[in-house]
Amino acid sequence: MPVISSAYKPCPFRNCSPLFRAPPLNSQYGKVFFAHKNQVVKELESRVQQLTGEAENSNLQRQKLIQEKLELERCYQITCSELQEVKARRNTLHKEKDHLVNDYEQNIKLLQTKYDADINLLKKEHALSTSKASGMMKELEQNICQLKQQLQESELQRKQQLRDQENKFQMEKSHLKRTYEKKIHDLQSELDKEKEDAQKKIHKFEEALKEKEEQLTRVTEVQRLQAQQADAALEEFKRQVELNSEKVYAEMKEQMEKVEADLTRSKSLREKQSKEFLWQLEDVKQRYEQQIVELKLEHEQEKTHLSQQHSAEKDSLVRDHEREIENLEKQLRAANMEHENQIQEFKKRDSQVIADMEAQVHKLREELIHVNSQRKQQLVELGLLREEEKQRAARDHETTVYKLKAESEKMKMELKKTHAAETEVTLEKANSRLKQIEKEYTQKLAKSSQIIAELQTTISSLKEENSRQQLAAERRLQDVIQKFEDEKKQLIRDNDRAIKALQDELEARANQVRCAEKKLQHRELESQEQITYIRQEYETKFKGLMPASLRQELEDTISSLKSQVNFLQKRASVLQEELTTYQSRR
């Protein structure tokens, strides 16, 4: 900016009116006139100097304001250019985003077609493997049916032999049951009567009751142990009878007539063995079917997992692009808001400064008319400077646009490279996963063939073990029958002894209860007689001599003793009721 020169000083006498010119007067008047003239000139010169100083100050302030205005306009142009650049960049990024999304969708479609083709191939291979497995299953089922027929034939033969023997053994079984039940019923009736007699008398003896209950629990435990031993012996006999053969049946007909119940049990156990064998075969069949179902489920799960991974990767990429675009939009909005706020602040400042300056200009307009010409020159110079600055700003704008274009192209290339790398990685993962699935299916088919061979070997081994067990059972049957008879006799003897011991103990306990009851009654009578005797003696002796307080204390003690006796009687009745309820529950 060229500095406006303020050295221009107009001559004070150039435009002077003719009143101040020296008229031809006398000397005195001339002196006064010249003195007055000099004074006026001095005043005018001082006034001119003041006006020139004020004009210089106003010019300086004007220059400062013009410079600030130029700077503000420059900032405004820069912000406008930046805004336009950001908008252009935003549009280019939107276009690039749409292009990338289209490319990504096309790649996804191609991958989906490849994936569907691979899955169809795997389905065909799986169908072939399932057809082979179904053929093997049919062969196994035929073998199982043959084994079932053989087992049914053997069971029918044994049933016919057992039916003939069952009719003979049922009579003896029913007779033994009746006799045993009669004995038990008689003993039970006797025990019930004795319990009823004891329940009426034992309500006052808590300690004796506890001892008796402990003894009864011991006896019941002994009986329970004996019953458990008998049940265990019977179960062992059942297990051993299952392994008996047909040869021993012919030799031991006389002994089997006595043990008819045992043979019926052996029959049930043999049926259980046949059922267990059938159950084992069914379990093997179910296991193989479950393995096939599990293979199908694993294939479907892997398929769904791969599709989910693919969709998740797609969604994640789209979300990342959307987030980047949203961040850029937010940054643009924030920058626009900041620029708008700055512009508004500058406008406010400019408006305030302009208002102040207009007031000053209005005051000084009359005094600064001669400065307008200089101001016009300055405005011309300012216009030239503005044009130069506009050209510079346009050049800067072009350079920034080129830079932004280069950066956007770089970003575009980088995004394309990353997208291509991601697609290659996903393709490699899918191919590796398909190879793993093929390997797993081949391994599972090999395992299924091994399982089929193992099942065939187990069937043959089971047949051999069945024949061996039958022979061993025929050998052990005779020993088991003898042991069972001895144990049965021993158990009957032990049961009779225990019943006799219980009867003796019950009689002894009943006698003890009676004796204790008699003693209690005798003591109660003695205590009542003593109380009445003492009362009479004290009434006779201290009647009239005893003060009212002692008499009241004695009466209180007597009433408390009566209440204690009543409480003990009630407690004894409650204990008796509890004892009866406890025994009825048992």
Coordinates of C-alpha atoms in Angstrom, one line a residue:
M1 CA 0.0 0.0 0.0
P2 CA 1.5 3.4 -0.9
V3 CA 1.4 5.8 2.0
I4 CA -0.9 8.8 1.3
S5 CA 1.2 12.0 1.5
S6 CA -0.1 14.7 3.8
A7 CA 2.4 17.4 2.8
Y8 CA -0.1 19.2 0.7
K9 CA -0.6 22.6 2.3
P10 CA -2.8 25.1 0.4
C11 CA -1.8 28.7 0.5
P12 CA -3.8 30.7 3.0
F13 CA -3.9 33.8 0.8
R14 CA -4.7 32.2 -2.5
N15 CA -8.5 32.4 -2.1
C16 CA -8.5 35.4 0.1
S17 CA -11.4 37.8 -0.3
P18 CA -10.8 41.4 -1.5
L19 CA -11.6 42.7 2.0
F20 CA -8.1 41.7 3.2
R21 CA -6.2 43.4 0.5
A22 CA -4.3 46.5 1.5
P23 CA -6.3 49.5 0.6
P24 CA -4.5 52.8 0.2
L25 CA -5.0 54.3 3.7
N26 CA -3.0 56.4 6.0
S27 CA -0.1 55.0 7.9
Q28 CA -1.9 54.5 11.3
Y29 CA -4.8 52.8 9.7
G30 CA -2.4 50.7 7.7
K31 CA -0.4 49.6 10.7
V32 CA -3.6 48.6 12.5
F33 CA -4.8 46.8 9.4
F34 CA -1.5 45.0 8.9
A35 CA -1.4 44.0 12.5
H36 CA -4.9 42.7 12.3
K37 CA -4.1 41.0 9.1
N38 CA -1.0 39.3 10.6
Q39 CA -3.0 38.1 13.5
V40 CA -5.7 36.7 11.3
V41 CA -3.0 35.0 9.2
K42 CA -1.5 33.5 12.2
E43 CA -4.8 32.2 13.4
L44 CA -5.6 30.8 10.0
E45 CA -2.2 29.1 9.8
S46 CA -2.7 27.6 13.2
R47 CA -6.1 26.4 12.2
V48 CA -4.7 25.0 9.0
Q49 CA -2.0 23.1 10.9
Q50 CA -4.7 21.7 13.2
L51 CA -6.8 20.6 10.3
T52 CA -3.8 19.0 8.5
G53 CA -3.0 17.1 11.7
E54 CA -6.5 15.9 12.1
A55 CA -6.6 14.9 8.4
E56 CA -3.4 13.0 8.7
N57 CA -4.8 11.1 11.8
S58 CA -8.1 10.4 9.9
N59 CA -6.1 9.1 6.9
L60 CA -4.1 6.8 9.1
Q61 CA -7.2 5.4 10.7
R62 CA -8.8 5.0 7.3
Q63 CA -5.8 3.1 6.0
K64 CA -5.9 0.8 9.1
L65 CA -9.6 0.2 8.5
I66 CA -9.0 -0.5 4.8
Q67 CA -6.3 -2.9 5.6
E68 CA -8.5 -4.8 8.1
K69 CA -11.3 -4.9 5.6
L70 CA -9.0 -6.3 3.0
E71 CA -7.8 -8.9 5.4
L72 CA -11.3 -9.8 6.3
E73 CA -12.3 -10.1 2.6
R74 CA -9.3 -12.3 2.0
C75 CA -10.2 -14.6 4.9
Y76 CA -13.8 -14.7 3.6
Q77 CA -12.6 -15.7 0.1
I78 CA -10.3 -18.3 1.5
T79 CA -13.0 -19.8 3.6
C80 CA -15.4 -19.8 0.6
S81 CA -12.8 -21.5 -1.6
E82 CA -12.1 -24.1 1.2
L83 CA -15.8 -24.7 1.5
Q84 CA -16.1 -25.3 -2.2
E85 CA -13.1 -27.6 -2.2
V86 CA -14.5 -29.6 0.7
K87 CA -17.9 -29.9 -1.0
A88 CA -16.2 -31.1 -4.2
R89 CA -14.1 -33.6 -2.2
R90 CA -17.3 -34.8 -0.5
N91 CA -19.0 -35.4 -3.8
T92 CA -16.0 -37.3 -5.2
L93 CA -15.9 -39.4 -2.0
H94 CA -19.6 -40.2 -2.4
K95 CA -19.0 -41.3 -6.0
E96 CA -16.0 -43.4 -5.0
K97 CA -18.1 -45.0 -2.2
D98 CA -20.8 -45.9 -4.7
H99 CA -18.3 -47.3 -7.1
L100 CA -16.6 -49.4 -4.3
V101 CA -19.9 -50.7 -3.1
N102 CA -20.9 -51.8 -6.6
D103 CA -17.5 -53.6 -7.0
Y104 CA -17.9 -55.2 -3.6
E105 CA -21.4 -56.5 -4.4
Q106 CA -20.2 -58.0 -7.6
N107 CA -17.3 -59.7 -5.9
I108 CA -19.7 -61.1 -3.3
K109 CA -22.0 -62.4 -6.0
L110 CA -19.0 -64.2 -7.6
L111 CA -17.9 -65.7 -4.3
Q112 CA -21.5 -66.8 -3.6
T113 CA -21.7 -68.6 -6.9
K114 CA -18.4 -70.4 -6.2
Y115 CA -19.5 -71.3 -2.7
D116 CA -22.8 -72.7 -4.0
A117 CA -21.0 -74.8 -6.6
D118 CA -18.6 -76.2 -4.0
I119 CA -21.5 -77.0 -1.6
N120 CA -23.4 -78.8 -4.4
L121 CA -20.3 -81.0 -5.0
L122 CA -20.1 -81.8 -1.3
K123 CA -23.8 -82.6 -1.2
K124 CA -23.3 -85.1 -4.1
E125 CA -20.3 -86.7 -2.3
H126 CA -22.3 -86.9 0.9
A127 CA -25.2 -88.5 -0.8
L128 CA -22.9 -91.2 -2.3
S129 CA -21.4 -91.9 1.2
T130 CA -24.9 -92.1 2.8
S131 CA -26.0 -94.6 0.1
K132 CA -23.0 -96.8 0.8
A133 CA -23.6 -96.5 4.6
S134 CA -27.3 -97.4 4.1
G135 CA -26.2 -100.6 2.2
M136 CA -24.0 -101.6 5.0
M137 CA -26.8 -100.9 7.5
K138 CA -29.2 -103.2 5.5
E139 CA -26.7 -106.0 5.6
L140 CA -26.2 -105.6 9.4
E141 CA -30.0 -105.5 9.9
Q142 CA -30.3 -108.8 8.0
N143 CA -27.7 -110.4 10.2
I144 CA -29.5 -109.1 13.3
C145 CA -32.8 -110.5 12.1
Q146 CA -31.2 -113.9 11.6
L147 CA -29.8 -113.8 15.1
K148 CA -33.2 -112.8 16.5
Q149 CA -34.8 -115.8 14.8
Q150 CA -32.2 -118.1 16.3
L151 CA -32.7 -116.7 19.8
Q152 CA -36.5 -117.0 19.5
E153 CA -36.2 -120.7 18.5
S154 CA -34.0 -121.5 21.4
E155 CA -36.3 -119.6 23.8
L156 CA -39.4 -121.5 22.5
Q157 CA -37.6 -124.8 23.2
R158 CA -36.7 -123.8 26.7
K159 CA -40.2 -122.4 27.4
Q160 CA -41.7 -125.8 26.5
Q161 CA -39.4 -127.6 28.9
L162 CA -40.1 -125.1 31.7
R163 CA -43.9 -125.2 31.3
D164 CA -43.9 -128.9 32.1
Q165 CA -41.9 -128.3 35.3
E166 CA -43.8 -125.2 36.4
N167 CA -47.1 -127.1 36.8
K168 CA -45.4 -129.5 39.2
F169 CA -43.7 -126.8 41.3
Q170 CA -46.7 -124.5 41.8
M171 CA -48.5 -126.8 44.3
E172 CA -45.5 -126.9 46.6
K173 CA -44.9 -123.2 46.3
S174 CA -48.5 -122.4 47.3
H175 CA -48.4 -124.8 50.3
L176 CA -45.2 -123.3 51.6
K177 CA -46.5 -119.8 51.2
R178 CA -49.7 -120.6 53.1
T179 CA -47.9 -122.2 56.1
Y180 CA -45.4 -119.4 56.3
E181 CA -48.1 -116.7 56.1
K182 CA -50.1 -118.4 58.9
K183 CA -47.1 -118.4 61.2
I184 CA -46.4 -114.8 60.4
H185 CA -50.0 -113.8 61.0
D186 CA -50.2 -115.6 64.4
L187 CA -46.9 -114.0 65.5
Q188 CA -48.1 -110.6 64.3
S189 CA -51.4 -110.9 66.2
E190 CA -49.6 -111.8 69.4
L191 CA -47.2 -108.9 68.9
D192 CA -50.0 -106.5 68.3
K193 CA -51.8 -107.6 71.5
E194 CA -48.7 -107.2 73.6
K195 CA -47.9 -103.8 72.1
E196 CA -51.4 -102.6 72.9
D197 CA -51.0 -103.7 76.6
A198 CA -47.6 -102.0 76.8
Q199 CA -48.8 -98.8 75.2
K200 CA -51.4 -98.3 78.0
K201 CA -48.8 -98.6 80.8
I202 CA -45.5 -97.0 79.5
H203 CA -46.6 -93.4 79.4
K204 CA -44.9 -92.6 82.8
F205 CA -41.5 -94.1 82.0
E206 CA -39.5 -92.1 79.5
E207 CA -36.1 -93.7 80.1
A208 CA -37.5 -97.2 79.9
L209 CA -39.2 -96.3 76.7
K210 CA -36.0 -95.0 75.1
E211 CA -34.2 -98.2 76.0
K212 CA -37.0 -100.3 74.6
E213 CA -37.0 -98.3 71.4
E214 CA -33.3 -98.8 70.9
Q215 CA -33.6 -102.5 71.4
L216 CA -36.5 -102.7 69.0
T217 CA -34.5 -100.7 66.4
R218 CA -31.6 -103.1 66.8
V219 CA -33.9 -106.1 66.3
T220 CA -35.5 -104.5 63.2
E221 CA -32.0 -103.9 61.8
V222 CA -31.1 -107.5 62.4
Q223 CA -34.3 -108.6 60.6
R224 CA -33.6 -106.2 57.8
L225 CA -30.1 -107.5 57.4
Q226 CA -31.4 -111.1 57.4
A227 CA -34.0 -110.2 54.8
Q228 CA -31.3 -108.5 52.7
Q229 CA -29.1 -111.6 53.0
A230 CA -32.0 -113.7 51.8
D231 CA -32.8 -111.3 48.9
A232 CA -29.1 -111.3 48.0
A233 CA -29.0 -115.1 48.0
L234 CA -32.1 -115.2 45.9
E235 CA -30.6 -112.8 43.4
E236 CA -27.4 -114.8 43.2
F237 CA -29.5 -117.9 42.6
K238 CA -31.4 -116.1 39.8
R239 CA -28.1 -115.0 38.2
Q240 CA -26.7 -118.5 38.3
V241 CA -29.9 -120.2 37.1
E242 CA -29.8 -118.0 34.0
L243 CA -26.7 -119.8 32.8
N244 CA -28.1 -123.4 33.3
S245 CA -28.2 -125.8 30.3
E246 CA -30.7 -128.5 29.2
K247 CA -28.5 -131.5 30.3
V248 CA -28.8 -130.6 34.0
Y249 CA -32.6 -130.1 33.7
A250 CA -32.9 -133.9 32.8
E251 CA -30.6 -135.1 35.7
M252 CA -32.0 -132.8 38.4
K253 CA -35.8 -133.2 37.9
E254 CA -36.4 -134.5 41.5
Q255 CA -34.4 -131.6 43.0
M256 CA -36.1 -129.0 40.8
E257 CA -39.5 -130.1 42.0
K258 CA -38.5 -128.6 45.4
V259 CA -37.2 -125.4 43.9
E260 CA -40.0 -124.5 41.5
A261 CA -40.0 -120.9 42.5
D262 CA -36.3 -120.6 41.8
L263 CA -36.8 -122.0 38.2
T264 CA -39.5 -119.5 37.5
R265 CA -37.0 -116.8 38.6
S266 CA -34.4 -118.3 36.3
K267 CA -36.8 -118.2 33.5
S268 CA -37.4 -114.4 34.0
L269 CA -33.7 -113.8 34.2
R270 CA -33.1 -115.7 30.9
E271 CA -35.7 -113.6 29.3
K272 CA -33.9 -110.5 30.6
Q273 CA -30.7 -111.8 29.1
S274 CA -32.3 -112.2 25.7
K275 CA -33.8 -108.7 26.0
E276 CA -30.5 -107.2 27.0
F277 CA -28.8 -108.8 23.9
L278 CA -31.6 -107.3 21.7
W279 CA -31.1 -104.0 23.5
Q280 CA -27.4 -104.1 22.8
L281 CA -28.0 -104.7 19.1
E282 CA -30.5 -101.8 19.1
D283 CA -28.0 -99.6 20.9
V284 CA -25.3 -100.3 18.2
K285 CA -27.8 -99.5 15.5
Q286 CA -28.9 -96.3 17.2
R287 CA -25.3 -95.2 17.7
Y288 CA -24.5 -95.7 14.0
E289 CA -27.7 -93.7 13.1
Q290 CA -26.7 -91.0 15.5
Q291 CA -23.3 -90.7 13.9
I292 CA -24.9 -90.3 10.5
V293 CA -27.2 -87.6 11.9
E294 CA -24.3 -85.9 13.6
L295 CA -22.3 -85.8 10.3
K296 CA -25.3 -84.2 8.6
L297 CA -25.7 -81.6 11.4
E298 CA -22.0 -80.8 11.3
H299 CA -22.1 -80.2 7.6
E300 CA -25.1 -77.9 7.9
Q301 CA -23.5 -76.0 10.8
E302 CA -20.3 -75.5 8.9
K303 CA -22.3 -74.2 5.9
T304 CA -24.3 -71.8 8.1
H305 CA -21.1 -70.7 9.9
L306 CA -19.3 -69.9 6.6
S307 CA -22.3 -67.9 5.3
Q308 CA -22.5 -66.0 8.6
Q309 CA -18.8 -65.2 8.5
H310 CA -19.1 -64.0 4.9
S311 CA -22.1 -61.8 5.7
A312 CA -20.4 -60.5 8.8
E313 CA -17.3 -59.5 6.9
K314 CA -19.4 -57.8 4.3
D315 CA -21.4 -55.9 6.9
S316 CA -18.2 -54.8 8.7
L317 CA -16.6 -53.4 5.5
V318 CA -19.8 -51.5 4.7
R319 CA -20.0 -50.1 8.2
D320 CA -16.4 -49.0 8.1
H321 CA -17.0 -47.1 4.8
E322 CA -20.1 -45.5 6.2
R323 CA -18.3 -44.5 9.4
E324 CA -15.5 -42.8 7.4
I325 CA -18.1 -40.9 5.3
E326 CA -20.0 -39.9 8.4
N327 CA -16.8 -38.6 10.1
L328 CA -15.9 -36.6 7.0
E329 CA -19.4 -35.1 6.9
K330 CA -19.2 -34.2 10.6
Q331 CA -15.8 -32.5 10.0
L332 CA -17.2 -30.6 7.1
R333 CA -20.2 -29.4 9.1
A334 CA -18.0 -28.4 12.0
A335 CA -15.7 -26.4 9.7
N336 CA -18.7 -24.7 8.0
M337 CA -20.1 -23.8 11.4
E338 CA -16.7 -22.4 12.5
H339 CA -16.3 -20.3 9.3
E340 CA -19.8 -19.0 9.6
N341 CA -19.3 -18.0 13.2
Q342 CA -16.0 -16.2 12.3
I343 CA -17.7 -14.4 9.4
Q344 CA -20.6 -13.3 11.6
E345 CA -18.1 -12.0 14.3
F346 CA -16.1 -10.2 11.6
K347 CA -19.3 -8.7 10.2
K348 CA -20.4 -7.5 13.7
R349 CA -17.0 -5.9 14.3
D350 CA -17.0 -4.3 10.9
S351 CA -20.5 -2.9 11.4
Q352 CA -19.5 -1.4 14.7
V353 CA -16.3 0.1 13.4
I354 CA -18.0 1.4 10.3
A355 CA -20.7 3.1 12.4
D356 CA -18.1 4.8 14.5
M357 CA -16.1 5.9 11.5
E358 CA -19.2 7.1 9.7
A359 CA -20.0 9.4 12.7
Q360 CA -16.4 10.7 12.5
V361 CA -16.6 11.1 8.8
H362 CA -19.8 13.0 9.0
K363 CA -18.2 15.5 11.4
L364 CA -15.1 15.9 9.3
R365 CA -16.8 15.8 5.8
E366 CA -16.9 19.7 5.6
E367 CA -13.2 19.9 6.6
L368 CA -11.9 17.1 4.3
I369 CA -13.5 17.9 0.9
H370 CA -10.1 18.5 -0.7
V371 CA -9.0 15.0 0.4
N372 CA -11.6 13.3 -1.9
S373 CA -9.3 13.5 -4.9
Q374 CA -6.5 11.7 -3.1
R375 CA -9.0 9.1 -1.8
K376 CA -10.1 8.4 -5.3
Q377 CA -6.6 7.7 -6.3
Q378 CA -6.1 5.5 -3.3
L379 CA -9.3 3.6 -4.2
V380 CA -8.0 3.0 -7.7
E381 CA -4.8 1.6 -6.2
L382 CA -6.8 -0.6 -3.9
G383 CA -8.8 -1.9 -6.8
L384 CA -5.6 -2.9 -8.5
L385 CA -4.4 -4.5 -5.4
R386 CA -7.6 -6.5 -5.0
E387 CA -7.4 -7.8 -8.6
E388 CA -3.8 -8.9 -7.9
E389 CA -4.9 -10.6 -4.7
K390 CA -7.9 -12.3 -6.5
Q391 CA -5.5 -13.7 -9.1
R392 CA -3.2 -15.0 -6.3
A393 CA -6.2 -16.6 -4.5
A394 CA -7.3 -18.2 -7.8
R395 CA -3.8 -19.6 -8.3
D396 CA -3.7 -20.9 -4.7
H397 CA -7.2 -22.4 -5.2
E398 CA -6.1 -24.3 -8.3
T399 CA -3.0 -25.7 -6.6
T400 CA -5.1 -26.9 -3.6
V401 CA -7.6 -28.5 -6.0
Y402 CA -4.8 -30.3 -7.8
K403 CA -3.5 -31.5 -4.4
L404 CA -6.9 -32.7 -3.3
K405 CA -7.4 -34.6 -6.5
A406 CA -4.1 -36.3 -6.1
E407 CA -4.9 -37.2 -2.6
S408 CA -8.3 -38.6 -3.5
E409 CA -6.8 -40.7 -6.3
K410 CA -4.2 -42.1 -3.8
M411 CA -7.0 -42.9 -1.4
K412 CA -9.0 -44.6 -4.2
M413 CA -6.0 -46.7 -5.2
E414 CA -5.4 -47.7 -1.6
L415 CA -9.0 -48.7 -1.0
K416 CA -9.0 -50.8 -4.2
K417 CA -5.8 -52.5 -3.0
T418 CA -7.2 -53.2 0.4
H419 CA -10.5 -54.5 -1.1
A420 CA -8.6 -56.8 -3.5
A421 CA -6.5 -58.1 -0.6
E422 CA -9.6 -58.8 1.6
T423 CA -11.3 -60.6 -1.3
E424 CA -8.2 -62.8 -1.8
V425 CA -8.0 -63.6 1.9
T426 CA -11.7 -64.5 2.0
L427 CA -11.3 -66.7 -1.0
E428 CA -8.3 -68.5 0.5
K429 CA -10.2 -69.0 3.7
A430 CA -13.2 -70.5 1.9
N431 CA -11.0 -72.8 -0.2
S432 CA -9.0 -74.0 2.9
R433 CA -12.3 -74.6 4.8
L434 CA -13.7 -76.6 1.9
K435 CA -10.5 -78.7 1.8
Q436 CA -10.8 -79.3 5.5
I437 CA -14.4 -80.4 5.1
E438 CA -13.5 -82.9 2.4
K439 CA -10.7 -84.3 4.6
E440 CA -13.1 -84.6 7.6
Y441 CA -15.7 -86.4 5.5
T442 CA -13.2 -88.9 4.2
Q443 CA -12.0 -89.5 7.8
K444 CA -15.5 -90.0 9.0
L445 CA -16.3 -92.5 6.2
A446 CA -13.2 -94.5 7.1
K447 CA -14.3 -94.4 10.8
S448 CA -17.8 -95.6 9.9
S449 CA -16.4 -98.6 7.9
Q450 CA -14.2 -99.5 10.9
I451 CA -17.2 -99.3 13.2
I452 CA -19.1 -101.7 10.9
A453 CA -16.3 -104.2 10.9
E454 CA -16.0 -103.9 14.7
L455 CA -19.7 -104.6 15.0
Q456 CA -19.5 -107.7 12.9
T457 CA -16.6 -109.0 15.1
T458 CA -18.6 -108.2 18.3
I459 CA -21.6 -110.1 17.0
S460 CA -19.5 -113.2 16.3
S461 CA -17.8 -112.9 19.7
L462 CA -21.2 -112.5 21.5
K463 CA -22.4 -115.7 19.8
E464 CA -19.3 -117.6 21.1
E465 CA -19.7 -116.1 24.6
N466 CA -23.3 -117.1 24.7
S467 CA -22.5 -120.7 24.0
R468 CA -19.7 -120.7 26.6
Q469 CA -22.0 -119.2 29.2
Q470 CA -24.6 -121.8 28.6
L471 CA -22.1 -124.6 29.2
A472 CA -20.8 -122.9 32.4
A473 CA -24.3 -122.4 33.7
E474 CA -25.1 -126.1 33.2
R475 CA -22.1 -127.0 35.4
R476 CA -22.9 -124.5 38.1
L477 CA -26.6 -125.2 38.5
Q478 CA -26.2 -128.3 40.7
D479 CA -23.9 -126.5 43.2
V480 CA -26.2 -123.5 43.3
I481 CA -29.3 -125.6 44.1
Q482 CA -27.6 -127.3 47.0
K483 CA -26.3 -124.0 48.4
F484 CA -29.7 -122.5 48.1
E485 CA -31.4 -125.3 50.0
D486 CA -28.9 -125.1 52.8
E487 CA -29.2 -121.3 53.1
K488 CA -33.0 -121.6 53.0
K489 CA -33.0 -124.0 55.9
Q490 CA -30.5 -121.8 57.9
L491 CA -32.6 -118.7 57.3
I492 CA -35.8 -120.5 58.6
R493 CA -34.0 -121.6 61.7
D494 CA -32.6 -118.1 62.3
N495 CA -36.0 -116.5 61.8
D496 CA -37.6 -118.9 64.4
R497 CA -34.9 -118.2 66.9
A498 CA -35.3 -114.4 66.5
I499 CA -39.1 -114.6 66.9
K500 CA -38.7 -116.6 70.1
A501 CA -36.1 -114.2 71.5
L502 CA -38.4 -111.3 70.7
Q503 CA -41.4 -113.0 72.4
D504 CA -39.2 -113.5 75.6
E505 CA -38.0 -109.9 75.6
L506 CA -41.6 -108.6 75.2
E507 CA -42.8 -110.7 78.1
A508 CA -39.9 -109.5 80.3
R509 CA -40.5 -105.9 79.4
A510 CA -44.2 -106.3 80.2
N511 CA -43.4 -107.7 83.6
Q512 CA -41.0 -104.8 84.3
V513 CA -43.6 -102.3 83.3
R514 CA -46.2 -103.9 85.6
C515 CA -43.7 -103.9 88.6
A516 CA -42.8 -100.2 87.9
E517 CA -46.4 -99.2 87.7
K518 CA -47.2 -100.9 91.1
K519 CA -44.2 -99.2 92.7
L520 CA -45.4 -95.8 91.4
Q521 CA -48.9 -96.3 92.6
H522 CA -47.6 -97.3 96.0
R523 CA -45.3 -94.3 96.3
E524 CA -48.1 -91.9 95.2
L525 CA -50.4 -93.3 97.9
E526 CA -47.6 -93.0 100.5
S527 CA -46.9 -89.4 99.5
Q528 CA -50.6 -88.5 99.6
E529 CA -51.0 -90.1 103.1
Q530 CA -47.9 -88.2 104.3
I531 CA -49.2 -84.9 103.0
T532 CA -52.6 -85.4 104.6
Y533 CA -51.0 -86.4 107.9
I534 CA -48.6 -83.5 107.9
R535 CA -51.4 -81.1 107.0
Q536 CA -53.6 -82.3 109.9
E537 CA -50.7 -82.1 112.4
Y538 CA -49.8 -78.6 111.4
E539 CA -53.4 -77.5 111.3
T540 CA -53.9 -78.8 114.9
K541 CA -50.6 -77.5 116.3
F542 CA -50.4 -74.1 114.7
K543 CA -54.0 -73.3 114.6
G544 CA -54.4 -70.0 116.3
L545 CA -50.6 -69.7 117.0
M546 CA -49.3 -69.4 113.4
P547 CA -49.5 -65.9 112.0
A548 CA -51.4 -65.1 108.8
S549 CA -48.3 -64.7 106.7
L550 CA -46.9 -68.2 107.5
R551 CA -50.3 -69.7 106.9
Q552 CA -50.5 -68.0 103.5
E553 CA -47.0 -69.3 102.6
L554 CA -47.9 -72.8 103.6
E555 CA -51.1 -72.6 101.6
D556 CA -49.1 -71.3 98.6
T557 CA -46.6 -74.2 98.8
I558 CA -49.4 -76.7 99.0
S559 CA -51.1 -75.2 96.0
S560 CA -47.8 -75.2 94.1
L561 CA -47.2 -78.9 94.9
K562 CA -50.8 -79.6 93.7
S563 CA -50.1 -77.8 90.5
Q564 CA -46.8 -79.6 90.0
V565 CA -48.6 -83.0 90.5
N566 CA -51.3 -82.0 88.0
F567 CA -48.6 -80.9 85.5
L568 CA -46.8 -84.2 85.9
Q569 CA -50.0 -86.1 85.3
K570 CA -50.7 -84.1 82.2
R571 CA -47.2 -84.7 80.9
A572 CA -47.5 -88.4 81.5
S573 CA -50.8 -88.5 79.5
V574 CA -49.1 -86.5 76.6
L575 CA -46.2 -88.9 76.6
Q576 CA -48.6 -91.8 76.5
E577 CA -50.4 -90.4 73.5
E578 CA -47.1 -89.7 71.7
L579 CA -46.0 -93.3 72.3
T580 CA -49.3 -94.7 71.0
T581 CA -49.0 -92.6 67.8
Y582 CA -45.4 -93.5 67.3
Q583 CA -46.2 -97.3 67.6
S584 CA -49.2 -97.0 65.3
R585 CA -47.0 -95.4 62.7
R586 CA -44.4 -98.1 63.0

